[in-house]
Amino acid sequence: MNGKELLTVQKSMKGITPQSLFVCLMTGLGLFGVFWLCYTRGACMRTVLPLPEWYFMDFFNHIFYVQEPSGVYDVNFNACFPPLAYMLYWLLAQMLPADTVVMDDPSALTSYALLLYVTYHVLLGILLYDSIRRLYIARGGREADSLWITLFASMSGVFIFSVIWTGNSALIACILLLRALELRDKEDRARKELALILIAVAAGLKIYPAVFGILYLKERRYKEAGRLIVYGILCFFVPFVFFGGIHGLFQMLQNQQELHSQVYYGWKSIQSTWNQIDNRFLHLNLQIVGRLLTAMYAIFAAVGVWLAQDVWKKLFLLCSMMVIVPFWAGSYTPFYLIIPLIYFLTEKRNHRADYVYAILFAGIFCFFVWNTPFITKITGDLSFTVRYASIYCMSLLLLIDIFYCEIKNRFIHSRTVEL
């Protein structure tokens, strides 16, 4: 888009930028969400949290599993995190009496256990703000604006109803990735190396952040990519020394296999979305289709990262691979998309499509709890549906945009060569 076209777009939107549109939508939907909570006296939460008996269990279950470190992977097939994560949970377990945590039973939690949970998330909230602030400033944003971005993130539906509700360690991985992205382009070699270590630790906690190695390959930073692989291998394998050794490794892989072999329904991954559509409308019972669609998206997203010109688009596709590609994807994974959101909000150039992307970003992060019995019957929780519909739409639109621009540029280049 040239300057004249940009001016036309801005005039047509009466000076509203995509970034300010996002702020307006988040503010408006957030205020409406608070109003609806008050109006329904909290009754709307029954559709937002359909399984209240599971609250905080991604936190306390793993503390329960690791009480005997060497046998952590033998307790339950849901003990599927890499051992680096269990080093954290082991430390937390030492702060609690053994009888304060019961697997799959939040009603048995003591006030001491809940106090630890609250303190833990207060500390992570501070680190989240610091990470967002540093990255936002490094991207050329104003320090004062980083506070409202953190407020939007921490008051979003995905943060409250998924990250806090489950207590999953994905929040730690997200904080580490935010800090790594702020450090990776610094001139100081030590900071660049620290960025590699932070990405490796994030991958050691949740595995999925390993996809960020694609960025280094795309930028031909092969030596750094090689060291990242070494750090990743160390972070993944060395902690098994404390958690069952070779037996622990194979038991973890078996737990992962069992977890991913189950049939899941819903909108949280491409596989589970296909299962939901097939079960409700098609009745083909062909799970292989979901696997093929997942593999196709992963390939197209990886190529899209390679072809995309805008950094935020690369990061969105990378993060989307952590959100909708795993067969079993938790409802907390969309919070990773705070990373491309920060880059989007600090973009200096605006395109017409950015207004659509701003709306979709608001759909992902808004605090939206409105629902009716009719909507519940059709889609279940509307806020959940809006979130994942926005993610799928954004992912497809970005792929179409990136591949269209690549084809157009190649066509123009070929015509120029011919002339």
Short mmCIF file of C-alpha atoms in Angstrom, two decimals:
data_model
loop_
_atom_site.label_atom_id
_atom_site.label_comp_id
_atom_site.label_asym_id
_atom_site.label_seq_id
_atom_site.Cartn_x
_atom_site.Cartn_y
_atom_site.Cartn_z
CA MET A 1 0.00 0.00 0.00
CA ASN A 2 1.42 3.41 -0.97
CA GLY A 3 1.10 6.62 1.02
CA LYS A 4 -1.95 7.81 -0.90
CA GLU A 5 -3.83 4.57 -0.30
CA LEU A 6 -2.88 4.65 3.37
CA LEU A 7 -4.22 8.19 3.65
CA THR A 8 -7.48 7.10 2.02
CA VAL A 9 -7.84 4.21 4.46
CA GLN A 10 -7.21 6.44 7.43
CA LYS A 11 -9.72 9.01 6.20
CA SER A 12 -12.35 6.34 5.64
CA MET A 13 -11.86 5.18 9.24
CA LYS A 14 -11.92 8.79 10.48
CA GLY A 15 -8.42 8.55 11.82
CA ILE A 16 -9.00 5.33 13.77
CA THR A 17 -5.95 3.09 13.53
CA PRO A 18 -6.14 -0.70 13.84
CA GLN A 19 -4.42 -0.38 17.21
CA SER A 20 -6.99 2.10 18.56
CA LEU A 21 -9.80 -0.06 17.15
CA PHE A 22 -8.43 -3.00 19.16
CA VAL A 23 -8.35 -0.86 22.32
CA CYS A 24 -11.93 0.33 21.78
CA LEU A 25 -13.23 -3.19 21.22
CA MET A 26 -11.41 -4.61 24.23
CA THR A 27 -12.66 -1.79 26.46
CA GLY A 28 -16.25 -1.98 25.22
CA LEU A 29 -16.52 -5.77 25.41
CA GLY A 30 -14.81 -5.79 28.80
CA LEU A 31 -17.25 -3.25 30.25
CA PHE A 32 -20.17 -5.20 28.81
CA GLY A 33 -18.76 -8.40 30.34
CA VAL A 34 -18.62 -6.78 33.78
CA PHE A 35 -22.17 -5.46 33.34
CA TRP A 36 -23.45 -8.91 32.31
CA LEU A 37 -21.77 -10.55 35.28
CA CYS A 38 -23.54 -8.12 37.59
CA TYR A 39 -26.86 -8.35 35.71
CA THR A 40 -26.94 -12.16 35.89
CA ARG A 41 -25.45 -12.22 39.41
CA GLY A 42 -22.70 -14.44 38.04
CA ALA A 43 -25.09 -17.04 36.56
CA CYS A 44 -23.48 -16.61 33.13
CA MET A 45 -20.34 -18.21 34.55
CA ARG A 46 -22.07 -21.59 34.45
CA THR A 47 -21.57 -21.73 30.69
CA VAL A 48 -18.09 -20.21 30.75
CA LEU A 49 -16.83 -22.75 33.32
CA PRO A 50 -18.76 -25.95 32.62
CA LEU A 51 -16.39 -28.08 34.75
CA PRO A 52 -15.82 -26.15 37.99
CA GLU A 53 -14.60 -29.32 39.71
CA TRP A 54 -11.38 -29.17 37.66
CA TYR A 55 -10.19 -25.73 38.78
CA PHE A 56 -6.46 -25.32 39.46
CA MET A 57 -5.79 -28.99 38.79
CA ASP A 58 -3.07 -28.48 36.16
CA PHE A 59 -1.18 -26.96 39.08
CA PHE A 60 -2.07 -29.17 42.04
CA ASN A 61 -2.29 -32.49 40.16
CA HIS A 62 1.33 -32.21 39.09
CA ILE A 63 2.39 -31.29 42.61
CA PHE A 64 0.63 -34.50 43.68
CA TYR A 65 2.34 -36.57 40.96
CA VAL A 66 5.86 -35.43 41.88
CA GLN A 67 5.74 -36.21 45.59
CA GLU A 68 7.84 -39.28 44.71
CA PRO A 69 10.15 -37.79 42.03
CA SER A 70 11.57 -41.04 40.69
CA GLY A 71 8.09 -42.41 40.01
CA VAL A 72 6.37 -39.25 38.81
CA TYR A 73 5.49 -40.68 35.39
CA ASP A 74 4.07 -43.89 36.88
CA VAL A 75 1.37 -42.18 38.95
CA ASN A 76 -1.00 -41.25 36.13
CA PHE A 77 -0.84 -40.94 32.33
CA ASN A 78 -1.64 -37.24 32.76
CA ALA A 79 1.86 -36.89 34.23
CA CYS A 80 3.14 -35.96 30.79
CA PHE A 81 5.17 -32.77 31.28
CA PRO A 82 8.92 -32.76 30.59
CA PRO A 83 11.03 -33.31 33.73
CA LEU A 84 12.18 -29.68 33.81
CA ALA A 85 8.59 -28.71 34.67
CA TYR A 86 8.55 -31.26 37.48
CA MET A 87 11.62 -29.64 39.00
CA LEU A 88 9.41 -26.59 39.59
CA TYR A 89 6.50 -28.67 40.88
CA TRP A 90 8.83 -30.60 43.18
CA LEU A 91 10.03 -27.33 44.69
CA LEU A 92 6.43 -26.22 45.22
CA ALA A 93 5.57 -29.64 46.69
CA GLN A 94 8.22 -29.11 49.37
CA MET A 95 6.26 -26.06 50.56
CA LEU A 96 3.08 -28.05 51.19
CA PRO A 97 2.22 -30.82 53.65
CA ALA A 98 1.54 -34.03 51.72
CA ASP A 99 -2.14 -34.19 52.73
CA THR A 100 -3.00 -30.71 51.41
CA VAL A 101 -3.24 -31.85 47.77
CA VAL A 102 -5.44 -34.67 46.47
CA MET A 103 -5.40 -35.65 42.79
CA ASP A 104 -8.47 -34.49 40.81
CA ASP A 105 -10.15 -33.15 43.97
CA PRO A 106 -10.01 -29.35 44.32
CA SER A 107 -12.53 -29.53 47.16
CA ALA A 108 -9.80 -31.16 49.27
CA LEU A 109 -7.42 -28.23 48.87
CA THR A 110 -6.54 -26.46 52.10
CA SER A 111 -6.39 -22.70 52.53
CA TYR A 112 -2.60 -23.03 52.72
CA ALA A 113 -2.48 -24.68 49.29
CA LEU A 114 -4.73 -21.97 47.82
CA LEU A 115 -2.56 -19.27 49.40
CA LEU A 116 0.47 -20.78 47.66
CA TYR A 117 -1.45 -20.76 44.36
CA VAL A 118 -2.40 -17.10 44.73
CA THR A 119 1.15 -16.07 45.68
CA TYR A 120 2.57 -18.06 42.77
CA HIS A 121 0.33 -16.26 40.26
CA VAL A 122 0.95 -12.84 41.80
CA LEU A 123 4.68 -13.37 41.21
CA LEU A 124 4.04 -14.57 37.65
CA GLY A 125 1.79 -11.56 37.06
CA ILE A 126 4.63 -9.22 38.00
CA LEU A 127 7.03 -11.07 35.70
CA LEU A 128 4.43 -10.99 32.91
CA TYR A 129 4.10 -7.22 33.20
CA ASP A 130 7.88 -6.77 33.21
CA SER A 131 8.27 -9.00 30.14
CA ILE A 132 5.51 -7.21 28.21
CA ARG A 133 6.93 -3.81 29.19
CA ARG A 134 10.47 -4.67 28.08
CA LEU A 135 9.39 -6.14 24.74
CA TYR A 136 6.94 -3.31 24.05
CA ILE A 137 9.61 -0.66 24.70
CA ALA A 138 12.16 -2.59 22.62
CA ARG A 139 9.64 -2.50 19.76
CA GLY A 140 9.41 1.29 19.99
CA GLY A 141 6.27 1.53 22.11
CA ARG A 142 5.70 3.88 25.01
CA GLU A 143 6.32 2.49 28.49
CA ALA A 144 2.99 3.87 29.76
CA ASP A 145 1.11 1.87 27.12
CA SER A 146 2.61 -1.41 28.30
CA LEU A 147 0.49 -1.21 31.46
CA TRP A 148 -2.84 -1.23 29.64
CA ILE A 149 -1.64 -4.05 27.38
CA THR A 150 -0.88 -6.06 30.52
CA LEU A 151 -4.31 -5.15 31.92
CA PHE A 152 -6.01 -6.31 28.72
CA ALA A 153 -4.00 -9.54 28.81
CA SER A 154 -4.64 -10.29 32.49
CA MET A 155 -8.35 -9.39 32.25
CA SER A 156 -8.90 -11.37 29.05
CA GLY A 157 -11.20 -14.36 28.93
CA VAL A 158 -8.39 -16.72 27.99
CA PHE A 159 -6.29 -15.61 30.98
CA ILE A 160 -9.06 -15.70 33.61
CA PHE A 161 -11.08 -18.69 32.40
CA SER A 162 -8.21 -20.82 31.11
CA VAL A 163 -4.76 -19.82 32.39
CA ILE A 164 -5.81 -19.04 35.98
CA TRP A 165 -8.57 -21.67 36.01
CA THR A 166 -6.21 -24.50 35.05
CA GLY A 167 -2.99 -23.20 36.61
CA ASN A 168 -0.99 -24.55 33.69
CA SER A 169 2.72 -23.74 33.44
CA ALA A 170 2.20 -22.37 29.91
CA LEU A 171 2.19 -18.93 31.53
CA ILE A 172 5.83 -19.40 32.55
CA ALA A 173 6.75 -20.53 29.03
CA CYS A 174 5.02 -17.44 27.61
CA ILE A 175 6.94 -15.12 29.94
CA LEU A 176 10.24 -16.76 28.94
CA LEU A 177 9.43 -16.36 25.23
CA LEU A 178 8.56 -12.69 25.70
CA ARG A 179 11.92 -12.06 27.37
CA ALA A 180 13.75 -14.10 24.73
CA LEU A 181 12.25 -12.11 21.87
CA GLU A 182 13.27 -8.87 23.59
CA LEU A 183 16.88 -10.10 23.96
CA ARG A 184 17.47 -12.00 20.71
CA ASP A 185 18.16 -8.92 18.56
CA LYS A 186 20.38 -7.09 21.03
CA GLU A 187 23.94 -6.22 20.03
CA ASP A 188 25.34 -7.77 23.21
CA ARG A 189 26.37 -11.37 22.51
CA ALA A 190 25.66 -12.44 26.10
CA ARG A 191 22.04 -11.28 25.79
CA LYS A 192 21.62 -13.13 22.51
CA GLU A 193 22.91 -16.26 24.21
CA LEU A 194 20.52 -15.72 27.11
CA ALA A 195 17.67 -15.53 24.60
CA LEU A 196 18.62 -18.97 23.29
CA ILE A 197 18.69 -20.38 26.82
CA LEU A 198 15.28 -18.88 27.63
CA ILE A 199 13.72 -20.43 24.51
CA ALA A 200 15.32 -23.77 25.40
CA VAL A 201 13.97 -23.58 28.95
CA ALA A 202 10.50 -22.70 27.62
CA ALA A 203 10.68 -25.73 25.34
CA GLY A 204 11.94 -27.79 28.28
CA LEU A 205 8.78 -26.83 30.17
CA LYS A 206 6.17 -27.20 27.42
CA ILE A 207 7.94 -28.68 24.33
CA TYR A 208 5.87 -26.61 21.86
CA PRO A 209 8.07 -23.45 22.08
CA ALA A 210 10.73 -25.42 20.20
CA VAL A 211 9.04 -24.13 17.01
CA PHE A 212 10.72 -20.77 17.65
CA GLY A 213 13.89 -22.33 16.29
CA ILE A 214 12.33 -21.79 12.85
CA LEU A 215 12.97 -18.05 13.28
CA TYR A 216 16.71 -18.62 13.56
CA LEU A 217 16.71 -20.88 10.50
CA LYS A 218 14.71 -18.32 8.51
CA GLU A 219 17.19 -15.58 9.43
CA ARG A 220 20.13 -17.89 8.57
CA ARG A 221 21.47 -17.66 12.09
CA TYR A 222 22.57 -21.27 11.82
CA LYS A 223 25.19 -21.22 14.58
CA GLU A 224 22.63 -19.85 17.04
CA ALA A 225 20.10 -22.42 15.84
CA GLY A 226 22.65 -25.15 16.48
CA ARG A 227 23.34 -23.92 19.99
CA LEU A 228 19.60 -23.64 20.59
CA ILE A 229 19.24 -27.32 19.71
CA VAL A 230 22.05 -28.20 22.13
CA TYR A 231 20.46 -26.16 24.94
CA GLY A 232 17.08 -27.71 24.17
CA ILE A 233 18.48 -31.25 24.34
CA LEU A 234 20.17 -30.49 27.67
CA CYS A 235 17.02 -28.92 29.15
CA PHE A 236 14.91 -31.87 28.05
CA PHE A 237 17.09 -34.89 28.85
CA VAL A 238 19.34 -33.93 31.79
CA PRO A 239 16.49 -33.50 34.34
CA PHE A 240 15.46 -37.15 33.76
CA VAL A 241 18.39 -37.98 36.07
CA PHE A 242 16.10 -36.94 38.96
CA PHE A 243 12.84 -38.27 37.53
CA GLY A 244 13.20 -41.94 36.74
CA GLY A 245 16.11 -41.94 34.29
CA ILE A 246 15.64 -44.04 31.15
CA HIS A 247 12.49 -45.62 32.57
CA GLY A 248 11.08 -42.17 33.25
CA LEU A 249 11.80 -41.08 29.66
CA PHE A 250 10.02 -44.04 28.10
CA GLN A 251 7.14 -43.80 30.57
CA MET A 252 6.69 -40.11 29.73
CA LEU A 253 6.61 -40.94 26.01
CA GLN A 254 4.06 -43.67 26.71
CA ASN A 255 1.93 -41.21 28.71
CA GLN A 256 2.12 -38.73 25.83
CA GLN A 257 1.09 -41.42 23.38
CA GLU A 258 -1.88 -42.43 25.53
CA LEU A 259 -2.92 -38.82 25.99
CA HIS A 260 -2.84 -38.08 22.27
CA SER A 261 -4.47 -41.37 21.25
CA GLN A 262 -7.71 -40.42 22.98
CA VAL A 263 -10.55 -38.88 20.97
CA TYR A 264 -11.18 -35.24 21.88
CA TYR A 265 -14.08 -33.04 20.82
CA GLY A 266 -14.39 -29.27 20.74
CA TRP A 267 -12.64 -26.35 19.07
CA LYS A 268 -9.26 -26.37 20.84
CA SER A 269 -7.28 -28.05 18.03
CA ILE A 270 -7.70 -28.87 14.37
CA GLN A 271 -8.07 -32.54 15.26
CA SER A 272 -10.73 -32.01 17.94
CA THR A 273 -12.59 -29.54 15.69
CA TRP A 274 -12.77 -32.14 12.94
CA ASN A 275 -13.93 -34.73 15.49
CA GLN A 276 -16.64 -32.34 16.66
CA ILE A 277 -17.88 -31.62 13.13
CA ASP A 278 -17.70 -35.27 12.13
CA ASN A 279 -19.50 -36.47 15.25
CA ARG A 280 -22.27 -33.88 14.96
CA PHE A 281 -22.91 -33.62 11.23
CA LEU A 282 -20.97 -36.07 9.04
CA HIS A 283 -20.77 -39.31 11.08
CA LEU A 284 -17.84 -40.59 9.00
CA ASN A 285 -15.72 -41.63 12.00
CA LEU A 286 -12.55 -40.78 10.05
CA GLN A 287 -10.04 -39.36 12.52
CA ILE A 288 -7.35 -39.64 9.87
CA VAL A 289 -8.90 -36.61 8.15
CA GLY A 290 -8.21 -34.50 11.25
CA ARG A 291 -4.61 -35.72 11.32
CA LEU A 292 -4.15 -34.85 7.65
CA LEU A 293 -5.65 -31.39 8.13
CA THR A 294 -3.36 -30.86 11.13
CA ALA A 295 -0.27 -31.91 9.17
CA MET A 296 -1.27 -29.70 6.22
CA TYR A 297 -1.74 -26.67 8.45
CA ALA A 298 1.58 -27.25 10.21
CA ILE A 299 3.38 -27.40 6.85
CA PHE A 300 1.63 -24.33 5.43
CA ALA A 301 2.22 -22.39 8.66
CA ALA A 302 5.94 -23.24 8.65
CA VAL A 303 6.22 -22.13 5.01
CA GLY A 304 4.19 -19.03 5.85
CA VAL A 305 6.71 -18.12 8.56
CA TRP A 306 9.40 -18.41 5.91
CA LEU A 307 7.56 -16.19 3.41
CA ALA A 308 5.93 -13.56 5.65
CA GLN A 309 7.38 -10.06 5.57
CA ASP A 310 5.79 -8.71 8.75
CA VAL A 311 7.30 -10.03 11.98
CA TRP A 312 3.97 -10.17 13.81
CA LYS A 313 2.55 -12.43 11.10
CA LYS A 314 5.50 -14.81 11.45
CA LEU A 315 5.03 -14.90 15.19
CA PHE A 316 1.28 -15.46 14.93
CA LEU A 317 1.78 -18.48 12.67
CA LEU A 318 4.48 -19.85 14.99
CA CYS A 319 2.25 -19.42 18.04
CA SER A 320 -0.75 -20.86 16.20
CA MET A 321 1.27 -24.04 15.77
CA MET A 322 1.43 -24.23 19.57
CA VAL A 323 -2.31 -23.53 19.88
CA ILE A 324 -4.24 -25.57 17.29
CA VAL A 325 -1.76 -28.17 15.98
CA PRO A 326 -1.33 -30.44 19.05
CA PHE A 327 -4.10 -33.08 19.13
CA TRP A 328 -4.59 -32.37 22.82
CA ALA A 329 -4.39 -28.61 23.14
CA GLY A 330 -5.37 -26.96 26.40
CA SER A 331 -7.76 -24.01 26.47
CA TYR A 332 -4.90 -21.91 27.93
CA THR A 333 -2.67 -22.11 24.82
CA PRO A 334 -4.26 -19.09 23.04
CA PHE A 335 -2.53 -16.91 25.62
CA TYR A 336 0.68 -17.47 23.63
CA LEU A 337 -0.86 -15.13 21.03
CA ILE A 338 -0.07 -12.19 23.32
CA ILE A 339 3.36 -12.36 21.65
CA PRO A 340 2.25 -11.47 18.09
CA LEU A 341 -0.30 -9.03 19.56
CA ILE A 342 2.51 -6.92 21.03
CA TYR A 343 4.26 -6.83 17.67
CA PHE A 344 0.97 -5.97 15.94
CA LEU A 345 0.32 -3.08 18.33
CA THR A 346 3.77 -1.62 17.66
CA GLU A 347 3.47 -1.77 13.86
CA LYS A 348 4.32 1.58 12.27
CA ARG A 349 2.60 0.83 8.95
CA ASN A 350 -1.12 0.15 8.71
CA HIS A 351 -2.80 -1.83 5.95
CA ARG A 352 -6.49 -2.18 5.19
CA ALA A 353 -6.49 -5.80 6.36
CA ASP A 354 -5.10 -4.73 9.74
CA TYR A 355 -8.55 -3.50 10.78
CA VAL A 356 -9.85 -7.03 10.31
CA TYR A 357 -6.89 -8.43 12.23
CA ALA A 358 -7.55 -5.93 15.06
CA ILE A 359 -11.12 -7.20 15.34
CA LEU A 360 -9.93 -10.81 15.39
CA PHE A 361 -7.30 -10.08 18.04
CA ALA A 362 -10.07 -8.53 20.15
CA GLY A 363 -12.11 -11.69 19.61
CA ILE A 364 -9.23 -13.77 20.95
CA PHE A 365 -8.51 -11.70 24.06
CA CYS A 366 -11.81 -10.04 24.98
CA PHE A 367 -13.58 -10.58 28.30
CA PHE A 368 -16.87 -11.79 26.88
CA VAL A 369 -19.34 -13.74 29.03
CA TRP A 370 -22.68 -13.06 27.35
CA ASN A 371 -24.75 -16.11 26.52
CA THR A 372 -28.34 -17.30 26.13
CA PRO A 373 -29.92 -20.79 26.42
CA PHE A 374 -30.39 -20.87 22.63
CA ILE A 375 -26.73 -19.99 21.97
CA THR A 376 -25.61 -22.51 24.59
CA LYS A 377 -27.57 -25.23 22.80
CA ILE A 378 -26.03 -24.37 19.42
CA THR A 379 -22.39 -23.58 20.28
CA GLY A 380 -21.90 -24.23 23.98
CA ASP A 381 -20.02 -21.31 25.52
CA LEU A 382 -20.18 -18.36 23.12
CA SER A 383 -17.04 -16.68 24.49
CA PHE A 384 -15.07 -19.87 23.86
CA THR A 385 -16.50 -20.14 20.34
CA VAL A 386 -15.69 -16.50 19.55
CA ARG A 387 -12.11 -17.01 20.76
CA TYR A 388 -11.39 -20.05 18.62
CA ALA A 389 -13.35 -18.81 15.60
CA SER A 390 -11.11 -15.71 15.70
CA ILE A 391 -7.97 -17.87 15.90
CA TYR A 392 -8.98 -20.06 12.95
CA CYS A 393 -10.07 -17.05 10.86
CA MET A 394 -6.86 -15.17 11.62
CA SER A 395 -4.72 -18.20 10.77
CA LEU A 396 -6.45 -18.79 7.43
CA LEU A 397 -6.50 -15.11 6.46
CA LEU A 398 -2.80 -14.74 7.21
CA LEU A 399 -1.93 -17.80 5.12
CA ILE A 400 -4.05 -16.51 2.22
CA ASP A 401 -2.51 -13.04 2.51
CA ILE A 402 1.07 -14.32 2.72
CA PHE A 403 0.80 -16.79 -0.16
CA TYR A 404 -1.13 -14.32 -2.33
CA CYS A 405 1.57 -11.66 -1.84
CA GLU A 406 4.30 -14.20 -2.60
CA ILE A 407 2.62 -15.36 -5.81
CA LYS A 408 1.93 -11.78 -6.88
CA ASN A 409 5.53 -10.72 -6.23
CA ARG A 410 6.89 -13.69 -8.16
CA PHE A 411 4.56 -12.90 -11.07
CA ILE A 412 5.65 -9.25 -11.11
CA HIS A 413 9.29 -10.29 -10.92
CA SER A 414 8.90 -12.72 -13.82
CA ARG A 415 7.20 -10.04 -15.96
CA THR A 416 9.97 -7.58 -15.12
CA VAL A 417 12.61 -10.09 -16.18
CA GLU A 418 10.80 -10.72 -19.47
CA LEU A 419 10.67 -7.00 -20.22
#
